[in-house]
Amino acid sequence: MIRKLTMIQAITEAMDQKLAEDSRVMLLGEDVGVNGGVFRATEDLIHKYGANRVVDTPLSEAGIIGAAIGMAMNGLIPIVEIQFLAFIYPGFEQIVSHAARMRYRTRGQYHVPMVIRTPYGAGIRGPELHSESVETFFAHVPGLKVVAPSTPYDAKGLLIAAIEDPDPVIFLEPTKLYRAFKEEVPEEMYRVPIGKAKVVREGTDISIFAWGAMLRVAEEAAKQLEREQGASCEVVDLRTIYPLDRDAIVASLKKTGRAVVVHEAHKTAGMGAEIISIINDEALIYLKAPVKRITGFDVPVPQFSIEDDYLPTPARVKSGIVETLTF
Amino acid sequence: MIRKLTMIQAITEAMDQKLAEDSRVMLLGEDVGVNGGVFRATEDLIHKYGANRVVDTPLSEAGIIGAAIGMAMNGLIPIVEIQFLAFIYPGFEQIVSHAARMRYRTRGQYHVPMVIRTPYGAGIRGPELHSESVETFFAHVPGLKVVAPSTPYDAKGLLIAAIEDPDPVIFLEPTKLYRAFKEEVPEEMYRVPIGKAKVVREGTDISIFAWGAMLRVAEEAAKQLEREQGASCEVVDLRTIYPLDRDAIVASLKKTGRAVVVHEAHKTAGMGAEIISIINDEALIYLKAPVKRITGFDVPVPQFSIEDDYLPTPARVKSGIVETLTF
Amino acid sequence: MTSLYQVLAPTGELTQDIEGRLDESVMIKMYENMVLVRLFDRKSINLQRQGRMGTYAPFEGQEASQVGSALALTPGDWLFPTYRDHAAAIVHGQSMARVFLYWMGHMEGSISPQGLNVMPPCVPIATQMIHAVGTAWASKLQNEQHVSLAYFGDGATSEGDFHEALNFAGVFKTPTIFFCQNNGYAISVPFSQQSASKTIAQRAAAYDIPGVRIDGNDVFAVWLTMKEAMERALNGEGPTLIEAITYRYGAHTTADDPKKYRDQEKLAEEWRTERDPIQRLRTFLVQRGLWSDAQEAQLVARANEQIDAALVEAESYPKSRPEDMFKHVYAEPTWMAEEQEGELVKPAKKEDIPA
Amino acid sequence: MTSLYQVLAPTGELTQDIEGRLDESVMIKMYENMVLVRLFDRKSINLQRQGRMGTYAPFEGQEASQVGSALALTPGDWLFPTYRDHAAAIVHGQSMARVFLYWMGHMEGSISPQGLNVMPPCVPIATQMIHAVGTAWASKLQNEQHVSLAYFGDGATSEGDFHEALNFAGVFKTPTIFFCQNNGYAISVPFSQQSASKTIAQRAAAYDIPGVRIDGNDVFAVWLTMKEAMERALNGEGPTLIEAITYRYGAHTTADDPKKYRDQEKLAEEWRTERDPIQRLRTFLVQRGLWSDAQEAQLVARANEQIDAALVEAESYPKSRPEDMFKHVYAEPTWMAEEQEGELVKPAKKEDIPA
Ligand SMILES: Cc1ncc(C[n+]2csc(CCOP(=O)(O)OP(=O)(O)O)c2C)c(N)n1
Ligand SMILES: Cc1ncc(C[n+]2csc(CCOP(=O)(O)OP(=O)(O)O)c2C)c(N)n1
Ligand SMILES: [Mg+2]
Ligand SMILES: [Mg+2]
């Protein structure tokens, strides 16, 4: 029988299996215990693994992340849940100045095998600061890895890979996709490698690079364009934001000669700029048109009544693609 | 008589004159009062303006920046000094989630006319975390402006403009240049407009975009290359990192058809990527070669005995230029 | 352990003499406001259920804390509410329509009424406490006789910002009042797991500022404590930390299920029946002959009318337009904003957005 | 105000009976270590002046606090020093050569000796306090009988991380010892301006953990207090906050000029002549017949030899190579690192870098 899970179920299962398998693995966060997490990602895990391994912490992100760093240095593998990406800022110093640097400073003697999971992105009618997509902040910090799955299957495999990764991983979960759809997810443990993109739709006219919730927007635009105008769009799910899969980006671009990047984050200094730069570095001569960025705007994420207008939509992606195709 | 000042003197003078002129202006920070600041930028100002306007605060960056936000909302114009850029992180949430958003959230009713000054960059044999160049973190936050002067003249004019700006400005002072050289600085107040780059050396073969301490590295490379190989390099001092002066970037690129960007920040998601993207957006067809980024590497800024190897040097810039010219 | 300051017992009896310290007209105002905001709160939950509002954070049970404290303020005072303190905001002059707009995700939901300083609801926990130090400090430096009042919860006391704010206020003796509504929970986490410390008020000792622990369901105690704190603040004696013991009867937000972490039947009902802030004031007023059933009926009718009117106002308020997001990012728009606004040509169509 | 715990008065007399609690051999170790690290500290300042080392943070005056506390530890304990706590690091087993390397800007200056847990000096103020909660918590969960000791200064107590660390440790009863060297200043800012609170120890009340205020120049008081805190920690009774009152005689760092903010002649000299930690222990030991001039001469000679040897070791240690910066960023290098290492072909030449 085919077993289908939502992304949140897949995430829970990954943690559950790692908790079962490896006694060093722990969960820490606000409301992750008795309450099972504000999105229920850790539902019931406290009952299975006890309050010593699934810990309801005080409301204190620097405390949670800082303590997890210490735990990770001393033999444990903490998985931290931050309730929403914007609430990671109180712990930003701990991430940037410590988690990312401990291995470096001690020349490999100590390292920080930690995962920080957090929902990110807009589209759920959340209040202020519940919809941020600031992956750039972490991609600019050598020593961190940054991951963002777009499907239940990848979420499970990437999370297991992240937990097993000896370095700190920022694991960004697109809130909008938590329960958006189900797909087949193997019951056994498996890994999706960090740093590897995936071509989710083959095409020849243009490459669309996206991740997280924007992947589906990209796919929708690709489908519509194919149907409406016969354009053949290749859609590449980057899956890992740092380190980017340069080879996949370049290979797709060389094939199509045109590209758009779709992301929710603000345009300026968003990861779209880095992707354009990789193309500039490696494949400029293949480019038949400027790479178009279809992104969140350079404004704070607005209140939710107009958040859909802040986000890239299939319509905006399509018009960006058409612009690129007709350049 | 020509009066020459170092950059730090020019900065002090800008604050002094604004304190004298406008009773709403205040200074806040660790050791800015009696001690005159760890780099002596606020030397003697407490004696001139009193401890109510030049305030030695507790060691608490969230406190300083958060209190300054409140002050700014209630009629004052605080200038905050953070001792080194990496020590801004405890106040990161206050900057990102509040300073940058107050005008937006209140639809212009309240705003935060505040300047956060901080030394940044490597090359002074500083201990760990005294050499960061993470301007990307701020350039990715709509609602902030980000400025980085490269000369005493610009430092004074830009700082006065920043203090007078009705929005929060992150004012990055290249530590290495504080006392590196003197230049003529007018005694009277003047403004250097935020958002405007400056062509500091005209050329026709290639454009070099830089700011802060890297400007001089760029100029040095340009000079050497002209002498050694007759290459004509245009050097553009961006001066403002957000909003970038797109017109100046595009104009120079259109003229030369080739470009390098030089910055100290890590390469990935550094502002070089944004500059490449602007060129991609506006002037791709003028490009004769990929834009080369000569930047700090994707590693934590190393301990100071090898920091010079982390930083772009004239030699590295030259080899990047040659690579671009011979593409 | 700091003792609990209480004036009006749950039975509606005074536990101490407050003659001359609290006018009857104020008592009636307190009552009227508490009833109004409770009805507002219930209405809001309904609106959320009907899909006419987004996630909402209810405050039922905490009315005495919010109404009593905000009523003590004078118009120029600065009020820093969290996402749960709309009762306080409304009492300090915010319009109910505006509060509805906020929870409807409108861009104009957190504008302060002209001449008043009702700050936008603060979402990142504890961060607003420091702003209230800054505004109060500025008031003091500019010789304005105004206090700044920051609300926060028990959970907020674990954040570093709590500590930095209290420390700053202590050093600079800013006229700030730190008002903690200890409703026992930070979402699901009870205060006993939030800290080893038994009380929040005792933390004031760490900053050598006064700390008071009060019955937060006793609106008289709240108001009297506030008045004292304000007096000290305006005398240049600096900040006060107030811990008001209270309880939210309902969920943390409409997205929360309190049954996951506590015995709602028992605990919430116990508070509701035995320590309700409105009930006890009503008993008191009735006993004093200050309140009647007829007045009650009138009040409820009037309140419902006001709420309905506010809702009509909010729902007929011009919707936020996509272009609004480009406004007020800076005093002068940047070229990015101008250019990007152009990309809005095709406004988002719900149909074609993948679910 | 919490009273000051003192055992060994500045005169060298015991103020209370400590029979059986402190071996004479430990006393001598204390003395030897304090003399050694003071000589080390002075040497370091000289090296900085000669340009053989970068900016350096001296600790002279604080030897009793650092030596007494670190000597109390057992080898598996975790030590979290700041940039000023090399004395503690050395006592806990860090080599002096390594400390020199750190201040020489070498990439390998903060490697812990094998089998010991001497953490890299922490630069961002107060951030290490939370790590010491985490390591201690992990020790406890893994049933290891080890404490984690975090050093920090008086200024650090204003940071939010101080608060969050103490609160966490209180909630989870982690075997963490928070050791504050209150040397009176955070760079130029005296503690009286750092907080309205008179003491740091009194802040323990905010977390319901024990707080002790001790004479930080009294190495016996430091050691005995540590032993008690360790016992409590290992008994599962949780953390302790220790405030050790001390003074740095010199500058904040070699880049600082203390004359800008205090009367060095008067204040620093007063501490040096009247309350010096080494002087008082020497008086005590000599009075007890445990120490002689001959031993002193030997000790100084041996210490100088060790320091010189460490310096030779550090200066002849292979220099950091540019490639080193690409190592240990991740367990496995990324393609960026591999590619960027290639850009190092032209190593930085001092000549052509603009000043
Ligand atoms: C910095 C930050 N972390 C986490 C959250 C998510 N969050 C929202 S409310 C809340 C609990 C707050 O509890 P408390 O301070 O007691 O206030 P209450 O909700 O009980 O009024 C949490 C964890 C947040 N808004 N900000
Ligand atoms: C987060 C942060 N802010 C500022 C600094 C700069 N700084 C270095 S030491 C210091 C003073 C520290 O004072 P204290 O905690 O008393 O320790 P001491 O230096 O006296 O040992 C400051 C402000 C820093 N290192 N980290
Ligand atoms: Mg609460
Ligand atoms: Mg100190």
PDB file of C-alpha atoms in Angstrom, chain B residues 24 26 28 52-53 55-76 90 93-94 97-98 100 102-110 141-145 166-168 242-247 274 278 281-282, chain C residues 78 80 102 107-128 130-139 141-142 144 148 159 161 164-165 167-168 171-172 324-332 334-336 339:
ATOM      1  CA  ARG B  24      17.820  66.669  19.268  1.00  0.00           C
ATOM      2  CA  MET B  26      22.465  62.548  20.893  1.00  0.00           C
ATOM      3  CA  LEU B  28      24.841  56.643  22.769  1.00  0.00           C
ATOM      4  CA  ASN B  52      22.746  63.751  28.928  1.00  0.00           C
ATOM      5  CA  ARG B  53      23.600  64.037  25.258  1.00  0.00           C
ATOM      6  CA  VAL B  55      25.831  58.815  27.005  1.00  0.00           C
ATOM      7  CA  ASP B  56      27.985  55.994  28.280  1.00  0.00           C
ATOM      8  CA  THR B  57      25.581  53.100  28.213  1.00  0.00           C
ATOM      9  CA  PRO B  58      25.620  49.669  29.792  1.00  0.00           C
ATOM     10  CA  LEU B  59      27.207  46.889  27.740  1.00  0.00           C
ATOM     11  CA  SER B  60      24.056  45.917  25.969  1.00  0.00           C
ATOM     12  CA  GLU B  61      23.616  46.363  22.239  1.00  0.00           C
ATOM     13  CA  ALA B  62      19.955  45.382  22.135  1.00  0.00           C
ATOM     14  CA  GLY B  63      19.440  47.884  24.905  1.00  0.00           C
ATOM     15  CA  ILE B  64      21.320  50.646  23.151  1.00  0.00           C
ATOM     16  CA  ILE B  65      19.713  50.165  19.773  1.00  0.00           C
ATOM     17  CA  GLY B  66      16.273  49.481  21.205  1.00  0.00           C
ATOM     18  CA  ALA B  67      16.391  52.544  23.436  1.00  0.00           C
ATOM     19  CA  ALA B  68      17.610  54.621  20.521  1.00  0.00           C
ATOM     20  CA  ILE B  69      14.616  53.463  18.491  1.00  0.00           C
ATOM     21  CA  GLY B  70      12.320  54.690  21.234  1.00  0.00           C
ATOM     22  CA  MET B  71      14.187  57.975  21.469  1.00  0.00           C
ATOM     23  CA  ALA B  72      14.022  58.458  17.740  1.00  0.00           C
ATOM     24  CA  MET B  73      10.285  57.845  17.774  1.00  0.00           C
ATOM     25  CA  ASN B  74       9.929  60.436  20.486  1.00  0.00           C
ATOM     26  CA  GLY B  75      11.655  63.403  18.958  1.00  0.00           C
ATOM     27  CA  LEU B  76      15.372  62.791  19.305  1.00  0.00           C
ATOM     28  CA  PRO B  90      22.757  41.258  19.908  1.00  0.00           C
ATOM     29  CA  GLU B  93      16.503  41.926  16.008  1.00  0.00           C
ATOM     30  CA  GLN B  94      15.959  45.525  17.049  1.00  0.00           C
ATOM     31  CA  SER B  97      12.276  43.810  13.198  1.00  0.00           C
ATOM     32  CA  HIS B  98      11.825  47.341  14.487  1.00  0.00           C
ATOM     33  CA  ALA B 100      13.566  49.122   9.635  1.00  0.00           C
ATOM     34  CA  MET B 102       8.420  51.313  12.211  1.00  0.00           C
ATOM     35  CA  ARG B 103       7.636  53.774   9.455  1.00  0.00           C
ATOM     36  CA  TYR B 104       6.040  51.033   7.398  1.00  0.00           C
ATOM     37  CA  ARG B 105       3.906  49.628  10.160  1.00  0.00           C
ATOM     38  CA  THR B 106       2.592  52.992  11.211  1.00  0.00           C
ATOM     39  CA  ARG B 107       2.159  54.237   7.666  1.00  0.00           C
ATOM     40  CA  GLY B 108       4.584  57.061   8.190  1.00  0.00           C
ATOM     41  CA  GLN B 109       3.224  58.163  11.541  1.00  0.00           C
ATOM     42  CA  TYR B 110       6.367  57.223  13.442  1.00  0.00           C
ATOM     43  CA  VAL B 141      16.628  44.669   4.976  1.00  0.00           C
ATOM     44  CA  PRO B 142      14.205  47.086   3.303  1.00  0.00           C
ATOM     45  CA  GLY B 143      13.808  50.129   5.491  1.00  0.00           C
ATOM     46  CA  LEU B 144      17.494  50.548   6.223  1.00  0.00           C
ATOM     47  CA  LYS B 145      20.104  52.530   4.361  1.00  0.00           C
ATOM     48  CA  PRO B 166      14.713  60.640   8.344  1.00  0.00           C
ATOM     49  CA  ASP B 167      15.334  56.894   8.125  1.00  0.00           C
ATOM     50  CA  PRO B 168      17.709  54.569   9.956  1.00  0.00           C
ATOM     51  CA  TYR B 242      21.847  50.392  -0.081  1.00  0.00           C
ATOM     52  CA  PRO B 243      20.297  51.798  -2.150  1.00  0.00           C
ATOM     53  CA  LEU B 244      22.976  51.089  -4.736  1.00  0.00           C
ATOM     54  CA  ASP B 245      23.566  53.736  -7.365  1.00  0.00           C
ATOM     55  CA  ARG B 246      22.366  51.713 -10.290  1.00  0.00           C
ATOM     56  CA  ASP B 247      22.778  54.499 -12.791  1.00  0.00           C
ATOM     57  CA  GLU B 274      23.912  42.228  -6.427  1.00  0.00           C
ATOM     58  CA  ILE B 278      22.217  44.920 -11.740  1.00  0.00           C
ATOM     59  CA  ASP B 281      19.407  43.357 -15.522  1.00  0.00           C
ATOM     60  CA  GLU B 282      20.412  46.544 -17.250  1.00  0.00           C
TER      61      GLU B 282
ATOM     62  CA  TRP C  78       3.162  56.051  25.508  1.00  0.00           C
ATOM     63  CA  PHE C  80       3.414  49.604  24.066  1.00  0.00           C
ATOM     64  CA  TYR C 102      -5.030  44.944  12.291  1.00  0.00           C
ATOM     65  CA  MET C 107      -1.879  47.715   6.171  1.00  0.00           C
ATOM     66  CA  GLU C 108      -3.418  50.478   8.246  1.00  0.00           C
ATOM     67  CA  GLY C 109      -4.232  48.427  11.303  1.00  0.00           C
ATOM     68  CA  SER C 110      -1.613  49.881  13.555  1.00  0.00           C
ATOM     69  CA  ILE C 111      -1.900  53.589  13.145  1.00  0.00           C
ATOM     70  CA  SER C 112      -2.217  55.470  16.412  1.00  0.00           C
ATOM     71  CA  PRO C 113      -5.057  57.916  16.911  1.00  0.00           C
ATOM     72  CA  GLN C 114      -3.824  61.451  16.325  1.00  0.00           C
ATOM     73  CA  GLY C 115      -2.224  62.971  19.384  1.00  0.00           C
ATOM     74  CA  LEU C 116      -2.057  59.672  21.230  1.00  0.00           C
ATOM     75  CA  ASN C 117       0.850  57.284  21.366  1.00  0.00           C
ATOM     76  CA  VAL C 118      -0.603  53.828  20.962  1.00  0.00           C
ATOM     77  CA  MET C 119       2.203  51.798  19.462  1.00  0.00           C
ATOM     78  CA  PRO C 120       1.635  48.929  17.035  1.00  0.00           C
ATOM     79  CA  PRO C 121       1.111  45.584  18.745  1.00  0.00           C
ATOM     80  CA  CYS C 122       4.544  44.115  19.296  1.00  0.00           C
ATOM     81  CA  VAL C 123       5.050  40.617  17.952  1.00  0.00           C
ATOM     82  CA  PRO C 124       8.693  39.747  18.721  1.00  0.00           C
ATOM     83  CA  ILE C 125       8.560  38.957  22.386  1.00  0.00           C
ATOM     84  CA  ALA C 126      10.018  41.464  24.870  1.00  0.00           C
ATOM     85  CA  THR C 127      11.519  43.729  22.225  1.00  0.00           C
ATOM     86  CA  GLN C 128       9.096  46.563  22.901  1.00  0.00           C
ATOM     87  CA  ILE C 130      13.386  48.630  25.396  1.00  0.00           C
ATOM     88  CA  HIS C 131      11.486  51.023  23.172  1.00  0.00           C
ATOM     89  CA  ALA C 132       9.500  52.058  26.203  1.00  0.00           C
ATOM     90  CA  VAL C 133      12.794  52.853  27.879  1.00  0.00           C
ATOM     91  CA  GLY C 134      13.777  54.996  24.907  1.00  0.00           C
ATOM     92  CA  THR C 135      10.539  56.925  24.608  1.00  0.00           C
ATOM     93  CA  ALA C 136      10.450  57.504  28.361  1.00  0.00           C
ATOM     94  CA  TRP C 137      14.049  58.621  28.358  1.00  0.00           C
ATOM     95  CA  ALA C 138      13.296  61.057  25.550  1.00  0.00           C
ATOM     96  CA  SER C 139      10.288  62.369  27.465  1.00  0.00           C
ATOM     97  CA  LEU C 141      15.249  64.664  28.452  1.00  0.00           C
ATOM     98  CA  GLN C 142      12.676  66.874  26.769  1.00  0.00           C
ATOM     99  CA  GLU C 144       7.712  66.174  29.110  1.00  0.00           C
ATOM    100  CA  SER C 148       5.860  54.942  28.851  1.00  0.00           C
ATOM    101  CA  GLU C 159      14.218  36.934  26.872  1.00  0.00           C
ATOM    102  CA  ASP C 161      15.547  42.058  26.133  1.00  0.00           C
ATOM    103  CA  GLU C 164      18.427  44.784  29.154  1.00  0.00           C
ATOM    104  CA  ALA C 165      15.344  46.972  29.317  1.00  0.00           C
ATOM    105  CA  ASN C 167      18.741  47.396  33.529  1.00  0.00           C
ATOM    106  CA  PHE C 168      18.740  50.420  31.234  1.00  0.00           C
ATOM    107  CA  VAL C 171      20.523  53.118  35.257  1.00  0.00           C
ATOM    108  CA  PHE C 172      18.898  56.081  33.543  1.00  0.00           C
ATOM    109  CA  ASP C 324       0.419  50.188  -0.431  1.00  0.00           C
ATOM    110  CA  MET C 325       3.306  47.869   0.260  1.00  0.00           C
ATOM    111  CA  PHE C 326       5.645  50.244  -1.539  1.00  0.00           C
ATOM    112  CA  LYS C 327       4.643  53.190   0.576  1.00  0.00           C
ATOM    113  CA  HIS C 328       6.351  54.237   3.782  1.00  0.00           C
ATOM    114  CA  VAL C 329       9.351  51.990   3.435  1.00  0.00           C
ATOM    115  CA  TYR C 330      11.410  55.168   3.403  1.00  0.00           C
ATOM    116  CA  ALA C 331      10.496  58.821   3.560  1.00  0.00           C
ATOM    117  CA  GLU C 332      11.495  58.983  -0.117  1.00  0.00           C
ATOM    118  CA  THR C 334      14.138  54.326  -3.665  1.00  0.00           C
ATOM    119  CA  TRP C 335      14.489  53.487  -7.315  1.00  0.00           C
ATOM    120  CA  MET C 336      13.970  49.835  -6.431  1.00  0.00           C
ATOM    121  CA  GLU C 339      10.674  50.046 -10.392  1.00  0.00           C
TER     122      GLU C 339
END
